[in-house]
Coordinates of C-alpha atoms (C1' of nucleotides) in Angstrom, one line a residue:
Chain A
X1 CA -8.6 20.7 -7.3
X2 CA -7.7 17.5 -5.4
X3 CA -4.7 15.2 -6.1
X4 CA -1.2 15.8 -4.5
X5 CA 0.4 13.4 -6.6
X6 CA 0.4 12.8 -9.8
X7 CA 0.2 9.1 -10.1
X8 CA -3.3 8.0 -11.4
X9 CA -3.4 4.6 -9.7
X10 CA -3.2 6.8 -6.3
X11 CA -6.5 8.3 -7.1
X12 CA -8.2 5.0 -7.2
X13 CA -6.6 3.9 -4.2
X14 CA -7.5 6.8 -2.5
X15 CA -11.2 6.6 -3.8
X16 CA -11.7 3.0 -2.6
X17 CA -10.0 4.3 0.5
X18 CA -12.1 6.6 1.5
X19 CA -15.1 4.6 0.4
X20 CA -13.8 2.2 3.3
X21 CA -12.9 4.6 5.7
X22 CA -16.6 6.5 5.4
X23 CA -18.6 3.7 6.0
X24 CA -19.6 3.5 2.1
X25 CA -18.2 0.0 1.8
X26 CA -18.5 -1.9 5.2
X27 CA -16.3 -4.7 5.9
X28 CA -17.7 -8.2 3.9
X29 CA -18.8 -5.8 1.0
X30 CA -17.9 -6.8 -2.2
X31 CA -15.3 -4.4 -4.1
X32 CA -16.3 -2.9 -7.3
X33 CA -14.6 -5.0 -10.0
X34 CA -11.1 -4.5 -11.8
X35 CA -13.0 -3.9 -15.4
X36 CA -15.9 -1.6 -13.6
X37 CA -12.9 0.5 -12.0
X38 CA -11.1 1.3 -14.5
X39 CA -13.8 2.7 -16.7
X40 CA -15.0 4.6 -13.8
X41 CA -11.5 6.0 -13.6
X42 CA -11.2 6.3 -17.1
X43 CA -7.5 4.0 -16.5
X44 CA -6.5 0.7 -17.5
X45 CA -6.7 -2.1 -15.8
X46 CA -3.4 -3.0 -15.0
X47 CA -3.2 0.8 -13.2
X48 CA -6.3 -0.2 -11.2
X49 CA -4.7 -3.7 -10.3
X50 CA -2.1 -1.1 -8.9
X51 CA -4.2 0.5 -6.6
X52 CA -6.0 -3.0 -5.5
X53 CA -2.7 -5.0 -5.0
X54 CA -1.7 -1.3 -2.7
X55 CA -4.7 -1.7 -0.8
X56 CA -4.6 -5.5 -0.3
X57 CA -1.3 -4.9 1.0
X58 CA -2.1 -2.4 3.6
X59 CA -4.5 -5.0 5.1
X60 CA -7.5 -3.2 3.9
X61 CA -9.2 -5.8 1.4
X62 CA -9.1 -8.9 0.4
X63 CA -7.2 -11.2 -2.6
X64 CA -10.1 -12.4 -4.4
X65 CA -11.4 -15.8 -5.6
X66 CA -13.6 -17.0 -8.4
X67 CA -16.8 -15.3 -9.0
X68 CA -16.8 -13.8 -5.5
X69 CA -14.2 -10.9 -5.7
X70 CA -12.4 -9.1 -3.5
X71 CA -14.3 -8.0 -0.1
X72 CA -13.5 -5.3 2.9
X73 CA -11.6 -7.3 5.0
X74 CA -13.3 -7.6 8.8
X75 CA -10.7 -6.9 11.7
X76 CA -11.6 -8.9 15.0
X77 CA -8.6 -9.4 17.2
X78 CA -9.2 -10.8 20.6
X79 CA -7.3 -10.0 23.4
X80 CA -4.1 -12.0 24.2
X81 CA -3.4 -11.4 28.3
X82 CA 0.0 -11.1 29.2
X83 CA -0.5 -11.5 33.1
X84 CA 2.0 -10.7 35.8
X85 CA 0.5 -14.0 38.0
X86 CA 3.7 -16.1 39.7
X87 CA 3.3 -18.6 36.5
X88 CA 3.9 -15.6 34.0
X89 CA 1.0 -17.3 32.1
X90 CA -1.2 -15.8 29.2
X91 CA -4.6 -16.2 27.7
X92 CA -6.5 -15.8 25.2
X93 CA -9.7 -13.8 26.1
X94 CA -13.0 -15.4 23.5
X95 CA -16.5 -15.0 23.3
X96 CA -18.2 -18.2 26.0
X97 CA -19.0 -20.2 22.9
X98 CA -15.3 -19.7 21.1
X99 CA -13.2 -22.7 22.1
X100 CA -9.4 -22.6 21.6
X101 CA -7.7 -26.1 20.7
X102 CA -4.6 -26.7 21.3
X103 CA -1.9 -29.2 19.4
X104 CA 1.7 -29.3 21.6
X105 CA 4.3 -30.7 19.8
X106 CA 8.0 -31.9 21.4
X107 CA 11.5 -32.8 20.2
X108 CA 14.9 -32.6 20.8
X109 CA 16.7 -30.1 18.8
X110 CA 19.9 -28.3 18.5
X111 CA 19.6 -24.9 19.6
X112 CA 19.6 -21.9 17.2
X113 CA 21.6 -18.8 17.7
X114 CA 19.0 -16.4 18.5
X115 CA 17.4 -18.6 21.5
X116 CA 21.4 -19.6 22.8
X117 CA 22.0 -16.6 23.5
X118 CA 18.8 -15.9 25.5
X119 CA 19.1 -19.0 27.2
X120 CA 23.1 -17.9 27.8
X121 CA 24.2 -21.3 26.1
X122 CA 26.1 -22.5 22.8
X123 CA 24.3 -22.8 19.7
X124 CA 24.3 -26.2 18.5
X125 CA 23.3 -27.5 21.8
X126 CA 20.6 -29.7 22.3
X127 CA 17.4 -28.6 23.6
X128 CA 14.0 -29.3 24.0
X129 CA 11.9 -27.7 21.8
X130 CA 8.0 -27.7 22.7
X131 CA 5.4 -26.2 19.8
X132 CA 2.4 -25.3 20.4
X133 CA -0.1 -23.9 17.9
X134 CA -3.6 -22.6 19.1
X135 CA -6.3 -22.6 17.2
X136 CA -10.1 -20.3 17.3
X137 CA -12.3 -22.3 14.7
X138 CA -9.7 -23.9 12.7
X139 CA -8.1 -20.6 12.5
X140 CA -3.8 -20.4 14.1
X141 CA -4.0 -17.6 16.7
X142 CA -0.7 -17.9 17.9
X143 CA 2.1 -20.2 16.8
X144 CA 4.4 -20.7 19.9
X145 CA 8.1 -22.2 20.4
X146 CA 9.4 -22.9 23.8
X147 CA 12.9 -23.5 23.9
X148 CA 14.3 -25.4 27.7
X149 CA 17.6 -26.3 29.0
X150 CA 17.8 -30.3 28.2
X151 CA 18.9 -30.8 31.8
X152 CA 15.7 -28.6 33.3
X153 CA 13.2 -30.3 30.8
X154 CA 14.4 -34.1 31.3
X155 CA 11.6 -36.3 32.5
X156 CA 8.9 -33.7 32.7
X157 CA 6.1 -32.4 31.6
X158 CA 7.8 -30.2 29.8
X159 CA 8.4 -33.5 27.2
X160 CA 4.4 -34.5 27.4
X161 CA 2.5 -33.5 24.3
X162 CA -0.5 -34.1 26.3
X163 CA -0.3 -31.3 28.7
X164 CA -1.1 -27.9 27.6
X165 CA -0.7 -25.6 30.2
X166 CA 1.5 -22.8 29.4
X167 CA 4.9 -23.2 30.5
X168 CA 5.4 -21.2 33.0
X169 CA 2.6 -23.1 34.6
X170 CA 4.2 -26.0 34.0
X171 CA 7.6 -25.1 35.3
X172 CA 6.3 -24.8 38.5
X173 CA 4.3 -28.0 38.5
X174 CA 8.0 -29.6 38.1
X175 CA 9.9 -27.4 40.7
X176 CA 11.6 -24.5 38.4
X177 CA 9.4 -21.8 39.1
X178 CA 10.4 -18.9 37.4
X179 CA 10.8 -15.9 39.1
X180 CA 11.0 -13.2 36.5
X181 CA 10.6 -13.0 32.8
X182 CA 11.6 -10.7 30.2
X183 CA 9.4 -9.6 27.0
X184 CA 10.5 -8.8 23.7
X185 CA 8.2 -7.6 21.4
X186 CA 9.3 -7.0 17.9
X187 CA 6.8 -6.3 15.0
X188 CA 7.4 -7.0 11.6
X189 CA 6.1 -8.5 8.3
X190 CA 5.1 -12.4 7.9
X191 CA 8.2 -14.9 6.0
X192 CA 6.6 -17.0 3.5
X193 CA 7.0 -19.6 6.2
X194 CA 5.4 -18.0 8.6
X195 CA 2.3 -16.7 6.1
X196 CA 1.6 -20.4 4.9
X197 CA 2.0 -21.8 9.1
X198 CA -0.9 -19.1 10.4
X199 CA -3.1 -18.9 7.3
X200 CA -2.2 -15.2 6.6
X201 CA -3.8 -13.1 4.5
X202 CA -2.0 -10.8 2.4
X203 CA -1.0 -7.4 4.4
X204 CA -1.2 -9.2 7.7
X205 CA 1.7 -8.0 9.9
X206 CA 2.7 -10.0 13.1
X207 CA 3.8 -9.5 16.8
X208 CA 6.7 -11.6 17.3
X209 CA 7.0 -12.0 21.1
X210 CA 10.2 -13.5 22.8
X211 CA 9.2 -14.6 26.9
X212 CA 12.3 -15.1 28.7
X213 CA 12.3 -16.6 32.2
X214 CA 14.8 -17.0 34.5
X215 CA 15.1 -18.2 38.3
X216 CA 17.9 -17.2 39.8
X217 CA 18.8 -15.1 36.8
X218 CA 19.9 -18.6 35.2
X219 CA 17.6 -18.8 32.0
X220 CA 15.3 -21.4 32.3
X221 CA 13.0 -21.2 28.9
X222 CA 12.5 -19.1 25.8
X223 CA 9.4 -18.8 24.3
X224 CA 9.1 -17.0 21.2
X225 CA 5.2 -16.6 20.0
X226 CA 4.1 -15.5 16.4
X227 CA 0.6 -13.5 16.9
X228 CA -1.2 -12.0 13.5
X229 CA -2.0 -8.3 13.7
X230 CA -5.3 -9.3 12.6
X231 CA -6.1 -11.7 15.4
X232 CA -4.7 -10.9 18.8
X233 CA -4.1 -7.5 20.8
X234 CA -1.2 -7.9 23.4
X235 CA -2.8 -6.8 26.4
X236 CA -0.4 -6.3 29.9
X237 CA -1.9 -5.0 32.9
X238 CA 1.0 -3.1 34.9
X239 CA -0.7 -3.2 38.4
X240 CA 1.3 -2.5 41.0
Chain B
X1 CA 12.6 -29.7 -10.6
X2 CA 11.4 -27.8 -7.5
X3 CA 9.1 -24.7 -8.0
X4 CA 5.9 -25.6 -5.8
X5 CA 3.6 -22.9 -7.6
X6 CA 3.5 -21.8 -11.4
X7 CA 3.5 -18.0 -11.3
X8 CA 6.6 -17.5 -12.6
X9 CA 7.1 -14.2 -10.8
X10 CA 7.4 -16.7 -8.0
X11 CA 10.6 -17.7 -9.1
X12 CA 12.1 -14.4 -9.1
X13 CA 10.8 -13.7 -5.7
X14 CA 12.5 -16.7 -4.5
X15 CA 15.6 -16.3 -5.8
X16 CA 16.3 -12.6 -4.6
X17 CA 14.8 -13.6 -1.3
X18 CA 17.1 -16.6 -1.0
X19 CA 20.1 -14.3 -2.4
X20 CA 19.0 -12.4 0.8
X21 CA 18.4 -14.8 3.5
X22 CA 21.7 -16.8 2.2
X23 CA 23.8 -13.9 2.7
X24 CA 25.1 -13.5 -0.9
X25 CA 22.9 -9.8 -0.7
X26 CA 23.8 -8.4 2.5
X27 CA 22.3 -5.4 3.9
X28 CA 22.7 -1.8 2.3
X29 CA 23.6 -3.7 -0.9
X30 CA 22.2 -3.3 -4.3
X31 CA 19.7 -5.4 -5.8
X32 CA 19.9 -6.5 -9.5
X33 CA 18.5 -3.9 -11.9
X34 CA 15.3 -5.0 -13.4
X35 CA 16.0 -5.7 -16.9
X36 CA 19.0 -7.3 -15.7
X37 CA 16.7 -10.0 -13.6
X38 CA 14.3 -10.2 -16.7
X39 CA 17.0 -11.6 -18.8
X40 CA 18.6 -13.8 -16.0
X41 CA 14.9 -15.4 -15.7
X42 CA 13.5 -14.9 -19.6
X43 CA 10.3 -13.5 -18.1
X44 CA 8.9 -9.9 -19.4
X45 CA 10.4 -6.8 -17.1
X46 CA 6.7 -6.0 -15.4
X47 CA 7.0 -9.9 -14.4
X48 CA 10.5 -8.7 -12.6
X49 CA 8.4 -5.9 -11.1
X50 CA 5.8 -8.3 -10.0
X51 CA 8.4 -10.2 -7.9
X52 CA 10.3 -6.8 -6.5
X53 CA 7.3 -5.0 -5.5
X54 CA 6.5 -8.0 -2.9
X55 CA 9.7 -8.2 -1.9
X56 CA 9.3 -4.5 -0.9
X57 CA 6.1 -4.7 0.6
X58 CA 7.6 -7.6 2.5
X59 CA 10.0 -4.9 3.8
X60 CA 13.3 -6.6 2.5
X61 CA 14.3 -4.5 -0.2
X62 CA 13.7 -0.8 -0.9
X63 CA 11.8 1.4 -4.0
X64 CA 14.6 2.6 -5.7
X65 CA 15.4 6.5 -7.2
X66 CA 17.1 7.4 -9.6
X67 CA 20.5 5.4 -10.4
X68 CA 21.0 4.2 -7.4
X69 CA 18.6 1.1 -7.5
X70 CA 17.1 -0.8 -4.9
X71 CA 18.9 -2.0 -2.1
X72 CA 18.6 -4.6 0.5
X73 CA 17.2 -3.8 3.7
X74 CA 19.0 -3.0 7.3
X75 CA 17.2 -3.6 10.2
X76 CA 18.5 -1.8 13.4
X77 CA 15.9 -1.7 16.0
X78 CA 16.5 -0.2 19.3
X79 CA 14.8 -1.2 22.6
X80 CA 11.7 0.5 24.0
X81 CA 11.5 -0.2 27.7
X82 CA 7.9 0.1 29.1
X83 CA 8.7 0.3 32.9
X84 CA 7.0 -1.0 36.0
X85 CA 8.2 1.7 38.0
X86 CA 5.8 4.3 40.2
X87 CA 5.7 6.6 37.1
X88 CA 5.1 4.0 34.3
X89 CA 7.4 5.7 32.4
X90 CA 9.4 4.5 29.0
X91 CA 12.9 5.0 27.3
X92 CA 14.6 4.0 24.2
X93 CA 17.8 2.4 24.8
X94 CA 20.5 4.5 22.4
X95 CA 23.7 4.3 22.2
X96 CA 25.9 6.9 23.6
X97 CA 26.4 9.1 21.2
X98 CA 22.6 9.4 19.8
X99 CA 20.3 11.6 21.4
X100 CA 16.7 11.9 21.2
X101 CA 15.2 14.9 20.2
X102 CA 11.5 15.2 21.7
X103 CA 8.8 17.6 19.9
X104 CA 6.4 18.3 21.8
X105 CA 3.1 20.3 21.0
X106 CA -0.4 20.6 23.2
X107 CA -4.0 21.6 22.3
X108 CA -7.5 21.3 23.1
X109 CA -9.9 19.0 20.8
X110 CA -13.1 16.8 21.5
X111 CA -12.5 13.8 22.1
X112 CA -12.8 11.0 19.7
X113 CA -14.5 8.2 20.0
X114 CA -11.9 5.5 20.8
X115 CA -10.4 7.5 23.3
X116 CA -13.5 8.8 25.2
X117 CA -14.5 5.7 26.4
X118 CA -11.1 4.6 27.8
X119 CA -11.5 7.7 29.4
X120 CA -14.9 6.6 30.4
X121 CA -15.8 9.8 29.2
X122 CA -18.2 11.0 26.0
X123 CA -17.2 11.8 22.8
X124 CA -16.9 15.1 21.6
X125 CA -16.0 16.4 25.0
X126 CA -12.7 18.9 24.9
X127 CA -10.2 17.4 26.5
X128 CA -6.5 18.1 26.8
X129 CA -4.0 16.7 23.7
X130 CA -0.1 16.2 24.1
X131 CA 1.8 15.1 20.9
X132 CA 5.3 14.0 21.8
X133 CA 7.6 13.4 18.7
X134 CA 10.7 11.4 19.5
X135 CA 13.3 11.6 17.0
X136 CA 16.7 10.0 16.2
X137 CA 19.3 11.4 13.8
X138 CA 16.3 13.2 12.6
X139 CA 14.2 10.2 11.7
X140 CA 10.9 9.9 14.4
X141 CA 10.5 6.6 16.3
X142 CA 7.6 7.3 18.3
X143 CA 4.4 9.3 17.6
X144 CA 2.4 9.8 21.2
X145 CA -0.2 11.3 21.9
X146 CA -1.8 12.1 25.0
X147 CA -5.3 12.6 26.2
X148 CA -6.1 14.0 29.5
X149 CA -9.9 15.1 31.1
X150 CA -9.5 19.1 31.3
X151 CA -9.9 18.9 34.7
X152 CA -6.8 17.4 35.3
X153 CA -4.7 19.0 32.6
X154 CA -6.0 22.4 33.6
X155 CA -3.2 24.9 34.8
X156 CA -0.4 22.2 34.9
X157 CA 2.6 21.2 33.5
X158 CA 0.7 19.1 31.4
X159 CA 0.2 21.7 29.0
X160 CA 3.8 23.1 29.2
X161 CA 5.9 21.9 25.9
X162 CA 8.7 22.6 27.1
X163 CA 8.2 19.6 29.6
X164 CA 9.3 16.7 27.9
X165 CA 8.8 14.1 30.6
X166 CA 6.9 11.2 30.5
X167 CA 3.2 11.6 31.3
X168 CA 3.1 9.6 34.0
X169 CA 6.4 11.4 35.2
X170 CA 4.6 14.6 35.1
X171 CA 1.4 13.1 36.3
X172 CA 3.2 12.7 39.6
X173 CA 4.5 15.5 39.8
X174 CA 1.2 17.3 39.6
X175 CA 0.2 15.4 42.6
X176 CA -2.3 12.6 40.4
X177 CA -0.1 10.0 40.2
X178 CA -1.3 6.8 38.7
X179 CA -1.6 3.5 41.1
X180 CA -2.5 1.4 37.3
X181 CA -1.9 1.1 34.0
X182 CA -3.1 -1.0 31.5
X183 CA -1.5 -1.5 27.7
X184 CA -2.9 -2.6 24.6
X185 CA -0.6 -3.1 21.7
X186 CA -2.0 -3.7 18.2
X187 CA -0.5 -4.7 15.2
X188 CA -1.0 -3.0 11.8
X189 CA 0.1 -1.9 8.7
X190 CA -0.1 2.0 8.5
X191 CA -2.6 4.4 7.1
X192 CA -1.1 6.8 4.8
X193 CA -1.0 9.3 6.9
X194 CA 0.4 7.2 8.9
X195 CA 3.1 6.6 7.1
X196 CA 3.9 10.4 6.1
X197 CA 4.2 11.4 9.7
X198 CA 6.2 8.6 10.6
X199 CA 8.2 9.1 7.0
X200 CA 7.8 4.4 6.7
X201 CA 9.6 2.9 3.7
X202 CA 7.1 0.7 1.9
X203 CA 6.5 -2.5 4.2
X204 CA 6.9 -1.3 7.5
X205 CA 4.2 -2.5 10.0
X206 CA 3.6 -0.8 13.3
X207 CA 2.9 -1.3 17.0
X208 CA 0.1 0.9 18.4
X209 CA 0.9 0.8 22.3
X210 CA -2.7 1.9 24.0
X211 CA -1.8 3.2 27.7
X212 CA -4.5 4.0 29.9
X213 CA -3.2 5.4 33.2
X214 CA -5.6 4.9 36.8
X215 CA -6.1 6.6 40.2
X216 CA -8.2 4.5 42.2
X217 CA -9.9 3.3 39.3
X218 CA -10.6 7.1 37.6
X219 CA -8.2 7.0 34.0
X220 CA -6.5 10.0 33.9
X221 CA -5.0 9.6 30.9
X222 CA -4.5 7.6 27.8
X223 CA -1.2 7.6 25.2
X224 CA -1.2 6.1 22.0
X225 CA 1.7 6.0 20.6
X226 CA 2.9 4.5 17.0
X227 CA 6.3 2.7 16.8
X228 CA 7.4 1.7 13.5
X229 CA 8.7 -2.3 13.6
X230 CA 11.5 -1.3 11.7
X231 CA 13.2 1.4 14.7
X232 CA 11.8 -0.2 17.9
X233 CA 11.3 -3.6 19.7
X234 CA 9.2 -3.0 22.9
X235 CA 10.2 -4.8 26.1
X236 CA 8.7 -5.4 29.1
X237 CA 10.5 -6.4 32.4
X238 CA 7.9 -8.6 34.4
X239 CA 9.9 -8.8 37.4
X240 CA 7.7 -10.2 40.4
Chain C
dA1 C1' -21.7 -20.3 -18.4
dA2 C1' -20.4 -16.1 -17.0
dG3 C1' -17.7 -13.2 -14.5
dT4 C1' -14.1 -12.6 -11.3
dG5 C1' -9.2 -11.9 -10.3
dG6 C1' -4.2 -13.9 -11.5
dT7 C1' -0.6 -13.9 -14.6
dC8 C1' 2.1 -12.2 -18.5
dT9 C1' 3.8 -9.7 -22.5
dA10 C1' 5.9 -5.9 -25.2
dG11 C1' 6.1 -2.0 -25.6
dA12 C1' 6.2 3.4 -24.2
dC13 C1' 7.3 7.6 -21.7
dC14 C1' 8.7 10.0 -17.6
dA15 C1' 11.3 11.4 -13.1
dC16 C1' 15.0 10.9 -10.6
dT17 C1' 20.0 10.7 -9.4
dA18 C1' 24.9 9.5 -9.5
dA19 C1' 28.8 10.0 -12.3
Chain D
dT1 C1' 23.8 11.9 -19.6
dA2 C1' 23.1 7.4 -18.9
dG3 C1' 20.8 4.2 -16.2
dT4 C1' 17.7 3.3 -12.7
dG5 C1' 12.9 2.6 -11.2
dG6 C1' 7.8 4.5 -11.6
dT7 C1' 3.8 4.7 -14.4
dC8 C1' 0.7 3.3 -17.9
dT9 C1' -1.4 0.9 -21.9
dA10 C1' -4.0 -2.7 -24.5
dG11 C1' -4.2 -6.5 -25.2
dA12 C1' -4.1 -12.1 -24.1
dC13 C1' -5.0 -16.4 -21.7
dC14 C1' -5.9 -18.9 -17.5
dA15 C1' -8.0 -20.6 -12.9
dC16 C1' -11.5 -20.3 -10.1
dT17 C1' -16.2 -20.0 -8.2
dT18 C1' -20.9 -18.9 -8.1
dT19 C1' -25.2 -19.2 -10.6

DNA sequence: AAGTGGTCTAGACCACTAA
DNA sequence: TAGTGGTCTAGACCACTTT
């Protein structure tokens, strides 16, 4: 009865599982404990840290602190507009009493392989590199790195850390409206860098989205945007 | 001397990782047996373990059978164009000499919940179901599936499986072509049967691309499909 | 203070696979 | 058949957080 594999940490996993997945435990609920576990499985507890470090992994429970324990982890992503306007801008879509704040960050950098060749220059090159990092409650949504020609982004607002318009918006503000952009959207799991910059739980994949506008099929920015799986749904509405 | 945490295991996972990133483990190479890494570092071998089951779930090294070890990871993604044309249709970008091979298969089930009310429709109500497999060199990068209100489906090529076209391709064709479509695209780590049907090494994330195809504001159809982050990168042309 | 998870050890036995 | 990883045990000690 029961059991394809063999492996008795699987069982558990599968148990705690389903207990998600039924309804039994609701996300927020407290997780029965490690010691509690494994004499309701009748397995050590080492095999039940198996099955807990699995499930933490596959984004379905918490790590767990102190006293408290580990808890059913509560999804609530929010919906991250990609439009098709004549800015190419985005948006984050919250609830009327959910501000986002935004911190922009500039400097000139050389550029890195990856964005040179997007932007169809030589690595090494100086650039201007413009970071912006939105945040929902304290919490980083997205963690965004726009990449512009030194000679387009000279004397702009490209430069100003007080404007926070997306840059699209503001490439058209300075005369270099884009006409189209490309989107590259690659999905894959969080560096250590990247976990400890967004605050990512454990088992937290992330959409890694590269904007590339051009005007005149000359490259005119890249923007490449870190969004966690467990905060934003990329929405695009193809009208048209 | 450096080491910003305690947890020795830490150490280990830095080290291979920076072996990795530094280029002294390339891809498709083999990754230090674990007793081997246990005497390099004087920790105990599950400590080793501790450090190379992240790394896995991090997706940059694989489990390991038999004699052959662990290896580092190769990435290889391929494009997956979602197009703006009149058919919203989509291809993956192979090189010459791969083919796709498309499995497709067609039933009638109630709708579930998610989909009915995209569908603006109720749950439980039979609609029709396409599943499109789309495999290269026998491994599957896409796992679609289709939902369409009977009453379009009904007596059409819809239900045909040897009609591998896109659905909005056929759509047309039937004479209900779509004028909208709208995409959502998630970002998770897979279920396990998830990651059967999609045969995912350990710490593969996917993108879950929600299309819902209008006619004058009616959805006729919506197509979830699965891509695994470690075969596809999806891309959008946003040309104005 | 009590109970939670985090880390670590030193073994043991098994399943798999390349040589 | 030798060597790899996969599973499992039975402890131990620590850090943390709620009560």
């Amino acid at each position: 009865m029961s059991s394809r594999s063999s492996a008795r940490w699987e069982e558990v996993h599968a148990d705690i599982r389903r207990r998600i997945t039924e309804g039994q435990l609701r996300p927020g609920d407290q997780v029965p404990g490690e010691f509690a576990l494994a004499e309701e499985h009748g397995v050590s507890r080492n095999t039940v840290r198996t099955a807990l470090t699995r499930l933490t992994q596959e984004g379905l429970i918490t790590e767990g602190r102190g006293r408290l324990g580990r808890t059913v982890r509560a999804y609530n992503a929010v919906e991250w507009r990609l439009h098709r306007d004549q800015h190419a801008a985005s948006s984050l879509e919250l609830d009327d009493d959910r501000r986002p704040e935004l911190r922009v960050s500039v400097s000139i950098e050389p550029l890195p392989a990856g964005i040179a060749s997007r932007l169809q220059l030589t690595e090494g090159m100086m650039a201007a590199r413009r970071v912006q990092v939105t945040l929902v409650d304290g919490l980083p949504y997205q963690l965004s790195t726009s990449w512009f020609p030194e000679d387009i982004a000279r004397d702009t607002a490209l430069l100003d850390t007080e404007d926070t318009r997306d840059p699209g918006e503001i490439l058209t503000s300075i005369g270099a409206a884009q006409d189209r952009v490309e989107d590259r959207i690659a999905v894959r799991m969080p560096s250590p860098t990247d976990a400890r910059e967004l605050d990512l739980p454990a088992g937290t994949p992330i959409a890694e989205h590269t904007r590339t506008g051009f005007r005149a099929e000359k490259p005119l920015r890249v923007t490449v945007t870190l969004a966690p799986g467990d905060r934003t749904v990329l929405a695009y509405d193809m009208s048209g």
